[in-house]
Amino acid sequence: MRRYSAKSNTTNQPLPVALLMMTSTEIQAACGVMCINRAAIVDNYRMLARHAAPAQCGAVLKANAYGLGAETIAPALYAANCRIFFVAQLSEGVALRKILPTDAMVVVLNGVMPEAMVFCFAQQITPLLNSIDQVMAWLTLLETRQQRRAVMIQLDSGMSRLGVMSQQLMRLAAIFRERNWPAPDYIISHLANADRPDHALNMVQHARLQQAKAVFPSSRFSLANSCGMFLHLGWREDLCRPGIALFGVTQPWFSRLLKPVFTLTLTILRVQDVPAGTPVGYGSTVTATRPLRIATISAGYADGVPRNMRPPAGVCWRGVRLPVLGRVCMDSFMVDASAVSPTAGDVVEFIGTGQTLEEVAAACDTIPYEIMTRLGARFQRIMQPAGV
Ligand SMILES: *Cc1c(COP(=O)(O)O)cnc(C)c1O
């Protein structure tokens, strides 16, 4: 079988070594290949942990580590001394618990209904307690079992999503007093506008967390997600919770500190020249105004390429951007390849240095988070071998 060679590389970038190790048949068998650089994720974690210090730095690996594969990334972060892992759902927590040593804390951000708390307890998973009811159920369980487990409570400081409201802090304090509990181990809250440094709600949310500090002076506090860590140094509190920054996605005020961690390459399925007047794609939303060379690309909205993706996004062939033409289909999309001479079978870059994740997201009216977490199961995910 022919190995994929640098000669057939049409992405204009050095191909990741992991991709070079695949045969061309293997590459063609998948509609796309995600090369994931775990060492870069670990480097990003180390950078974030240094920035967080003396606060602790956890890692948010919800939605399968934003689509990149929690089960391979979590142990690498543990080896880099990460000890608090956040996921969104209980089933994600169960999967992580199986592969992480017991001294790693696994927290379920969406909380756990009182009925599932016994299971949660048995699995050594920490529920983020998102209501007074959940707090009472967890404390009662710990009292019955007479075992020490972390008590982590979310304060809804202004996002109106999950957690105990500021107005309930006195009630919460009374519950801890009546039950003779010293204090929650952690109180966390989440910023609704961490990506907008000058948004007025940021200050309000920070102030509400300080209010909770006055009520529970011996608890540890956490406010910052990735962006929040870089808003104000004081907002790092006792524990930071970066997610997207682990994967190299930044905002202008902290770019260049982090490394990109994955590339996604797709394949050209067909190259066809058509005359002016030829309609392209579903709904014939585009008609060639001049002769066009159309390349059809191997992934579509079923793979998480948004149906509404617009130019200038498309793919990169030998460093040349080929913009999308018409609507993205379920399993493919067409690009304008008139400026170049590609052949069917060529590998093109969809996410990488020639076209960044941020650029794709912007051309789809969305954010990098949504693009990443929707990248589909049909892409082959391969880990860049360590040390390259
Ligand atoms: C998703 C999430 C995070 C991580 O957010 P990023 O913006 O990806 O860093 C942190 N905390 C909570 C509660 C979250 O839901």
Short mmCIF file of C-alpha atoms and ligand atoms in Angstrom, two decimals:
data_model
loop_
_atom_site.label_atom_id
_atom_site.label_comp_id
_atom_site.label_asym_id
_atom_site.label_seq_id
_atom_site.Cartn_x
_atom_site.Cartn_y
_atom_site.Cartn_z
CA MET A 1 0.00 0.00 0.00
CA ARG A 2 1.28 3.44 -0.88
CA ARG A 3 2.28 5.55 2.07
CA TYR A 4 1.14 9.08 2.06
CA SER A 5 4.11 11.06 0.82
CA ALA A 6 5.21 14.64 1.15
CA LYS A 7 4.96 14.84 -2.66
CA SER A 8 1.20 14.37 -2.64
CA ASN A 9 0.89 16.96 0.10
CA THR A 10 -1.16 19.82 -1.30
CA THR A 11 -1.82 21.65 1.94
CA ASN A 12 1.31 23.82 1.58
CA GLN A 13 2.15 23.05 5.20
CA PRO A 14 4.44 20.35 6.48
CA LEU A 15 2.07 17.44 6.99
CA PRO A 16 1.73 16.23 10.57
CA VAL A 17 3.89 13.15 11.03
CA ALA A 18 0.86 11.14 12.11
CA LEU A 19 -0.75 11.81 8.74
CA LEU A 20 2.42 10.80 6.90
CA MET A 21 2.24 7.48 8.67
CA MET A 22 -1.17 6.71 7.20
CA THR A 23 -1.56 5.03 3.87
CA SER A 24 -3.41 6.96 1.19
CA THR A 25 -6.14 4.31 1.34
CA GLU A 26 -6.57 4.98 5.05
CA ILE A 27 -6.82 8.68 4.36
CA GLN A 28 -9.40 8.16 1.63
CA ALA A 29 -11.41 5.78 3.81
CA ALA A 30 -12.13 8.57 6.29
CA CYS A 31 -13.84 11.67 4.95
CA GLY A 32 -11.36 13.76 6.89
CA VAL A 33 -8.46 13.41 9.27
CA MET A 34 -8.00 15.36 12.48
CA CYS A 35 -4.39 15.39 13.64
CA ILE A 36 -4.35 16.18 17.32
CA ASN A 37 -1.16 17.37 18.96
CA ARG A 38 -1.48 16.26 22.55
CA ALA A 39 1.92 17.67 23.49
CA ALA A 40 0.67 21.13 22.45
CA ILE A 41 -2.42 20.69 24.65
CA VAL A 42 -0.17 19.80 27.59
CA ASP A 43 2.05 22.82 26.85
CA ASN A 44 -1.04 25.03 26.81
CA TYR A 45 -2.14 23.55 30.14
CA ARG A 46 1.30 24.23 31.64
CA MET A 47 1.20 27.83 30.43
CA LEU A 48 -2.29 28.30 31.86
CA ALA A 49 -1.31 26.68 35.17
CA ARG A 50 1.68 29.04 35.44
CA HIS A 51 -0.59 31.98 34.76
CA ALA A 52 -3.15 30.74 37.31
CA ALA A 53 -0.60 30.21 40.11
CA PRO A 54 -0.86 30.43 43.04
CA ALA A 55 -4.45 29.48 42.19
CA GLN A 56 -5.06 25.89 41.18
CA CYS A 57 -5.69 25.21 37.51
CA GLY A 58 -8.29 22.63 36.50
CA ALA A 59 -9.21 21.50 32.99
CA VAL A 60 -12.66 21.59 31.41
CA LEU A 61 -12.96 18.52 29.18
CA LYS A 62 -16.71 18.54 28.55
CA ALA A 63 -18.16 17.43 25.20
CA ASN A 64 -15.33 14.93 24.76
CA ALA A 65 -12.67 17.60 25.32
CA TYR A 66 -14.37 19.94 22.86
CA GLY A 67 -14.45 17.14 20.31
CA LEU A 68 -10.78 16.18 20.51
CA GLY A 69 -11.03 13.09 22.74
CA ALA A 70 -11.20 13.38 26.53
CA GLU A 71 -9.95 9.87 27.17
CA THR A 72 -6.53 10.49 25.67
CA ILE A 73 -6.19 14.11 26.77
CA ALA A 74 -7.17 13.67 30.44
CA PRO A 75 -4.30 11.31 31.40
CA ALA A 76 -1.78 13.61 29.69
CA LEU A 77 -3.06 16.56 31.73
CA TYR A 78 -2.98 14.46 34.89
CA ALA A 79 0.67 13.72 34.16
CA ALA A 80 1.16 17.51 33.94
CA ASN A 81 -0.25 17.74 37.50
CA CYS A 82 -3.84 18.69 36.71
CA ARG A 83 -6.01 17.36 39.53
CA ILE A 84 -9.47 18.85 38.87
CA PHE A 85 -11.35 17.84 35.75
CA PHE A 86 -14.69 19.32 34.78
CA VAL A 87 -17.22 17.67 32.46
CA ALA A 88 -20.81 18.66 31.77
CA GLN A 89 -22.67 15.40 32.22
CA LEU A 90 -22.64 12.45 34.56
CA SER A 91 -21.93 9.94 31.76
CA GLU A 92 -18.88 11.98 30.76
CA GLY A 93 -17.79 11.91 34.39
CA VAL A 94 -18.13 8.12 34.56
CA ALA A 95 -15.93 7.75 31.46
CA LEU A 96 -13.23 10.04 32.89
CA ARG A 97 -13.32 8.47 36.34
CA LYS A 98 -12.42 5.11 34.79
CA ILE A 99 -9.17 6.42 33.39
CA LEU A 100 -8.06 8.92 36.05
CA PRO A 101 -6.35 8.05 39.35
CA THR A 102 -8.49 8.51 42.46
CA ASP A 103 -6.71 11.66 43.60
CA ALA A 104 -8.10 13.48 40.55
CA MET A 105 -11.40 15.21 41.19
CA VAL A 106 -14.03 14.75 38.46
CA VAL A 107 -16.76 17.40 38.61
CA VAL A 108 -20.08 17.30 36.74
CA LEU A 109 -20.91 20.92 35.90
CA ASN A 110 -24.55 20.38 34.98
CA GLY A 111 -25.17 18.99 38.44
CA VAL A 112 -26.83 15.74 39.40
CA MET A 113 -30.46 15.18 40.27
CA PRO A 114 -30.93 13.96 43.86
CA GLU A 115 -31.96 10.48 42.55
CA ALA A 116 -28.58 10.03 40.88
CA MET A 117 -26.48 11.17 43.81
CA VAL A 118 -25.98 7.72 45.30
CA PHE A 119 -24.57 6.61 41.96
CA CYS A 120 -22.41 9.72 41.79
CA PHE A 121 -21.10 9.04 45.29
CA ALA A 122 -20.31 5.40 44.47
CA GLN A 123 -18.47 6.49 41.33
CA GLN A 124 -16.39 9.03 43.30
CA ILE A 125 -17.70 11.84 41.13
CA THR A 126 -18.27 15.32 42.50
CA PRO A 127 -21.59 16.87 41.52
CA LEU A 128 -21.57 20.62 41.10
CA LEU A 129 -24.49 21.46 43.39
CA ASN A 130 -26.72 23.77 41.41
CA SER A 131 -29.66 24.31 43.78
CA ILE A 132 -30.53 24.29 47.47
CA ASP A 133 -32.23 20.91 46.91
CA GLN A 134 -29.06 19.44 45.48
CA VAL A 135 -27.00 20.84 48.36
CA MET A 136 -29.33 19.27 50.92
CA ALA A 137 -29.43 15.92 49.11
CA TRP A 138 -25.61 15.75 48.89
CA LEU A 139 -25.06 16.76 52.52
CA THR A 140 -27.64 14.23 53.69
CA LEU A 141 -25.94 11.51 51.68
CA LEU A 142 -22.50 12.36 53.07
CA GLU A 143 -23.91 12.42 56.61
CA THR A 144 -25.53 9.00 56.13
CA ARG A 145 -22.39 7.47 54.65
CA GLN A 146 -20.12 9.29 57.10
CA GLN A 147 -17.57 9.89 54.41
CA ARG A 148 -15.67 13.00 53.51
CA ARG A 149 -16.30 14.18 49.95
CA ALA A 150 -15.91 17.56 48.30
CA VAL A 151 -18.86 19.91 48.49
CA MET A 152 -18.84 22.23 45.47
CA ILE A 153 -21.63 24.73 44.95
CA GLN A 154 -22.38 26.94 41.99
CA LEU A 155 -23.48 30.52 42.57
CA ASP A 156 -25.61 32.04 39.82
CA SER A 157 -23.99 35.47 39.83
CA GLY A 158 -25.67 36.78 36.70
CA MET A 159 -25.85 34.21 33.95
CA SER A 160 -29.29 32.84 34.87
CA ARG A 161 -28.27 29.34 33.91
CA LEU A 162 -27.54 27.16 36.93
CA GLY A 163 -26.72 27.60 40.58
CA VAL A 164 -27.90 29.11 43.82
CA MET A 165 -28.94 32.78 43.59
CA SER A 166 -27.16 35.45 45.65
CA GLN A 167 -30.45 36.02 47.49
CA GLN A 168 -30.24 32.42 48.73
CA LEU A 169 -26.79 32.78 50.33
CA MET A 170 -28.22 33.39 53.82
CA ARG A 171 -30.43 30.33 53.50
CA LEU A 172 -27.39 28.33 52.39
CA ALA A 173 -25.37 29.58 55.36
CA ALA A 174 -28.22 28.55 57.68
CA ILE A 175 -28.22 25.03 56.20
CA PHE A 176 -24.49 24.63 56.86
CA ARG A 177 -24.89 26.03 60.40
CA GLU A 178 -27.85 23.83 61.30
CA ARG A 179 -26.12 20.71 60.03
CA ASN A 180 -22.84 21.58 61.69
CA TRP A 181 -20.92 21.67 58.45
CA PRO A 182 -18.00 24.08 58.43
CA ALA A 183 -18.47 25.47 54.89
CA PRO A 184 -18.58 24.33 51.28
CA ASP A 185 -15.14 23.31 49.98
CA TYR A 186 -15.64 25.29 46.78
CA ILE A 187 -18.02 27.96 45.56
CA ILE A 188 -17.80 28.57 41.85
CA SER A 189 -19.51 30.92 39.46
CA HIS A 190 -19.39 31.44 35.70
CA LEU A 191 -19.01 34.66 33.72
CA ALA A 192 -21.54 35.37 30.98
CA ASN A 193 -19.32 37.89 29.14
CA ALA A 194 -15.75 36.82 29.80
CA ASP A 195 -14.98 37.41 26.12
CA ARG A 196 -15.97 41.09 26.48
CA PRO A 197 -13.56 42.70 28.93
CA ASP A 198 -15.54 45.93 29.24
CA HIS A 199 -18.98 44.39 29.76
CA ALA A 200 -20.61 45.84 32.86
CA LEU A 201 -22.01 42.48 34.04
CA ASN A 202 -18.47 41.17 34.63
CA MET A 203 -18.05 43.53 37.58
CA VAL A 204 -21.49 42.67 38.93
CA GLN A 205 -20.75 38.96 38.80
CA HIS A 206 -17.37 39.45 40.46
CA ALA A 207 -18.98 41.51 43.22
CA ARG A 208 -21.59 38.80 43.86
CA LEU A 209 -18.85 36.22 44.27
CA GLN A 210 -17.16 38.49 46.82
CA GLN A 211 -20.49 38.62 48.67
CA ALA A 212 -20.40 34.82 48.89
CA LYS A 213 -16.85 35.09 50.24
CA ALA A 214 -18.11 37.22 53.09
CA VAL A 215 -20.68 34.54 53.93
CA PHE A 216 -18.27 31.58 53.64
CA PRO A 217 -14.80 33.00 54.36
CA SER A 218 -13.14 29.60 54.62
CA SER A 219 -14.36 28.21 51.25
CA ARG A 220 -12.29 28.23 48.10
CA PHE A 221 -13.61 30.24 45.15
CA SER A 222 -13.54 29.99 41.38
CA LEU A 223 -14.81 32.39 38.73
CA ALA A 224 -12.61 32.26 35.65
CA ASN A 225 -12.98 30.23 32.48
CA SER A 226 -10.30 30.69 29.77
CA CYS A 227 -11.05 34.35 29.03
CA GLY A 228 -11.80 35.14 32.66
CA MET A 229 -8.26 34.12 33.67
CA PHE A 230 -6.91 37.01 31.61
CA LEU A 231 -9.46 39.69 32.52
CA HIS A 232 -8.16 40.72 35.94
CA LEU A 233 -5.43 38.96 37.87
CA GLY A 234 -7.58 38.90 41.00
CA TRP A 235 -10.29 36.96 39.20
CA ARG A 236 -8.14 33.85 39.16
CA GLU A 237 -9.35 33.41 42.78
CA ASP A 238 -8.39 29.95 44.15
CA LEU A 239 -9.13 27.84 41.09
CA CYS A 240 -9.28 28.49 37.33
CA ARG A 241 -11.36 26.48 34.88
CA PRO A 242 -9.97 26.85 31.37
CA GLY A 243 -11.51 24.84 28.54
CA ILE A 244 -11.11 26.32 25.08
CA ALA A 245 -7.70 27.86 25.86
CA LEU A 246 -6.28 24.36 26.34
CA PHE A 247 -7.00 23.92 22.66
CA GLY A 248 -5.21 27.08 21.63
CA VAL A 249 -8.25 29.26 20.96
CA THR A 250 -7.55 32.74 22.26
CA GLN A 251 -8.82 36.27 22.35
CA PRO A 252 -6.71 39.19 21.12
CA TRP A 253 -5.71 40.16 24.66
CA PHE A 254 -4.01 36.83 25.30
CA SER A 255 -3.07 35.56 21.88
CA ARG A 256 0.43 34.27 21.11
CA LEU A 257 0.67 32.60 24.51
CA LEU A 258 -0.96 29.39 23.38
CA LYS A 259 -0.34 26.86 20.62
CA PRO A 260 -2.84 25.58 18.07
CA VAL A 261 -3.47 21.92 18.76
CA PHE A 262 -5.15 20.33 15.77
CA THR A 263 -5.53 20.36 12.02
CA LEU A 264 -8.37 18.98 9.95
CA THR A 265 -7.67 17.88 6.41
CA LEU A 266 -10.27 16.84 3.86
CA THR A 267 -10.03 15.30 0.40
CA ILE A 268 -11.03 16.53 -3.05
CA LEU A 269 -13.57 14.08 -4.49
CA ARG A 270 -13.91 15.58 -7.97
CA VAL A 271 -12.62 18.47 -10.05
CA GLN A 272 -14.91 19.67 -12.83
CA ASP A 273 -14.78 22.65 -15.19
CA VAL A 274 -18.21 24.12 -15.98
CA PRO A 275 -19.31 26.94 -18.31
CA ALA A 276 -20.85 30.24 -17.23
CA GLY A 277 -24.51 29.83 -16.34
CA THR A 278 -24.06 26.52 -14.51
CA PRO A 279 -25.94 26.32 -11.19
CA VAL A 280 -24.11 24.93 -8.14
CA GLY A 281 -25.49 22.93 -5.21
CA TYR A 282 -28.84 22.53 -3.45
CA GLY A 283 -31.27 25.31 -4.16
CA SER A 284 -28.97 26.46 -6.98
CA THR A 285 -28.13 29.44 -4.79
CA VAL A 286 -25.02 30.13 -6.88
CA THR A 287 -24.79 30.27 -10.66
CA ALA A 288 -21.44 30.53 -12.40
CA THR A 289 -21.07 34.03 -13.87
CA ARG A 290 -17.98 32.87 -15.78
CA PRO A 291 -16.42 29.48 -16.51
CA LEU A 292 -15.63 27.84 -13.17
CA ARG A 293 -13.48 24.99 -11.96
CA ILE A 294 -15.38 23.35 -9.15
CA ALA A 295 -13.76 21.05 -6.59
CA THR A 296 -16.04 18.89 -4.46
CA ILE A 297 -14.80 18.37 -0.89
CA SER A 298 -15.29 15.24 1.23
CA ALA A 299 -17.24 16.47 4.27
CA GLY A 300 -20.54 18.20 4.90
CA TYR A 301 -22.94 19.35 7.58
CA ALA A 302 -23.27 15.79 8.91
CA ASP A 303 -19.60 16.18 9.82
CA GLY A 304 -20.09 19.57 11.44
CA VAL A 305 -19.26 21.80 8.47
CA PRO A 306 -22.10 24.30 8.92
CA ARG A 307 -24.62 24.43 6.09
CA ASN A 308 -24.46 28.22 6.04
CA MET A 309 -20.67 28.47 5.63
CA ARG A 310 -19.89 31.42 3.36
CA PRO A 311 -16.84 32.70 1.52
CA PRO A 312 -14.10 33.57 2.24
CA ALA A 313 -14.13 30.22 4.09
CA GLY A 314 -13.56 27.10 2.04
CA VAL A 315 -10.42 24.98 1.94
CA CYS A 316 -6.72 25.59 1.37
CA TRP A 317 -4.94 23.93 -1.53
CA ARG A 318 -1.19 24.56 -1.59
CA GLY A 319 -1.75 27.69 0.44
CA VAL A 320 -4.44 29.04 -1.89
CA ARG A 321 -7.85 29.59 -0.39
CA LEU A 322 -10.64 28.03 -2.46
CA PRO A 323 -13.89 29.64 -1.27
CA VAL A 324 -17.07 27.65 -0.77
CA LEU A 325 -19.67 27.75 -3.56
CA GLY A 326 -23.36 27.52 -2.66
CA ARG A 327 -24.78 25.57 0.25
CA VAL A 328 -22.85 22.94 2.12
CA CYS A 329 -24.45 19.49 1.54
CA MET A 330 -24.76 16.70 4.10
CA ASP A 331 -21.59 14.87 3.04
CA SER A 332 -19.75 17.30 0.78
CA PHE A 333 -19.41 20.88 -0.36
CA MET A 334 -18.17 22.60 -3.47
CA VAL A 335 -15.41 25.20 -3.69
CA ASP A 336 -14.20 27.52 -6.42
CA ALA A 337 -10.92 26.06 -7.66
CA SER A 338 -10.73 28.21 -10.80
CA ALA A 339 -7.40 29.76 -9.79
CA VAL A 340 -5.56 26.47 -9.41
CA SER A 341 -5.21 22.98 -10.91
CA PRO A 342 -5.98 20.40 -8.26
CA THR A 343 -6.77 16.73 -8.87
CA ALA A 344 -9.26 14.40 -7.28
CA GLY A 345 -7.65 12.73 -4.27
CA ASP A 346 -5.66 15.78 -3.22
CA VAL A 347 -5.63 16.48 0.50
CA VAL A 348 -6.73 20.00 1.43
CA GLU A 349 -6.64 21.89 4.67
CA PHE A 350 -9.95 22.83 6.28
CA ILE A 351 -8.69 23.88 9.72
CA GLY A 352 -5.04 24.72 10.24
CA THR A 353 -2.69 27.56 9.49
CA GLY A 354 -4.05 28.32 6.00
CA GLN A 355 -7.57 28.64 7.35
CA THR A 356 -7.96 28.94 11.09
CA LEU A 357 -10.74 27.64 13.28
CA GLU A 358 -11.61 31.25 14.11
CA GLU A 359 -11.93 32.11 10.40
CA VAL A 360 -14.22 29.14 9.76
CA ALA A 361 -16.38 30.08 12.74
CA ALA A 362 -16.67 33.70 11.63
CA ALA A 363 -17.74 32.63 8.13
CA CYS A 364 -20.49 30.51 9.69
CA ASP A 365 -21.84 33.17 12.08
CA THR A 366 -20.74 31.16 15.07
CA ILE A 367 -17.91 30.73 17.56
CA PRO A 368 -14.95 28.31 17.55
CA TYR A 369 -16.56 26.33 20.39
CA GLU A 370 -19.50 25.31 18.22
CA ILE A 371 -17.37 24.34 15.23
CA MET A 372 -15.02 22.26 17.40
CA THR A 373 -17.64 20.43 19.40
CA ARG A 374 -19.61 19.50 16.29
CA LEU A 375 -16.74 18.04 14.29
CA GLY A 376 -18.17 14.68 13.49
CA ALA A 377 -17.58 11.05 14.24
CA ARG A 378 -16.72 10.30 10.62
CA PHE A 379 -13.41 12.15 10.90
CA GLN A 380 -10.54 9.97 11.86
CA ARG A 381 -8.83 11.40 14.93
CA ILE A 382 -5.17 10.62 15.18
CA MET A 383 -2.75 11.68 17.87
CA GLN A 384 0.47 13.23 16.79
CA PRO A 385 3.16 10.94 18.24
CA ALA A 386 4.93 12.45 21.25
CA GLY A 387 8.01 14.52 20.60
CA VAL A 388 7.12 15.81 17.12
C1 LIG B 1 -17.54 25.46 29.66
C2 LIG B 1 -17.26 25.99 31.01
C3 LIG B 1 -15.97 26.42 31.35
C4 LIG B 1 -14.85 26.50 30.34
O1 LIG B 1 -15.07 27.59 29.49
P1 LIG B 1 -14.01 28.04 28.37
O2 LIG B 1 -14.58 29.30 27.85
O3 LIG B 1 -14.01 26.96 27.35
O4 LIG B 1 -12.72 28.20 29.03
C5 LIG B 1 -15.73 26.78 32.66
N1 LIG B 1 -16.73 26.76 33.57
C6 LIG B 1 -17.98 26.39 33.29
C7 LIG B 1 -19.02 26.39 34.34
C8 LIG B 1 -18.30 26.01 31.98
O5 LIG B 1 -19.55 25.66 31.69
#
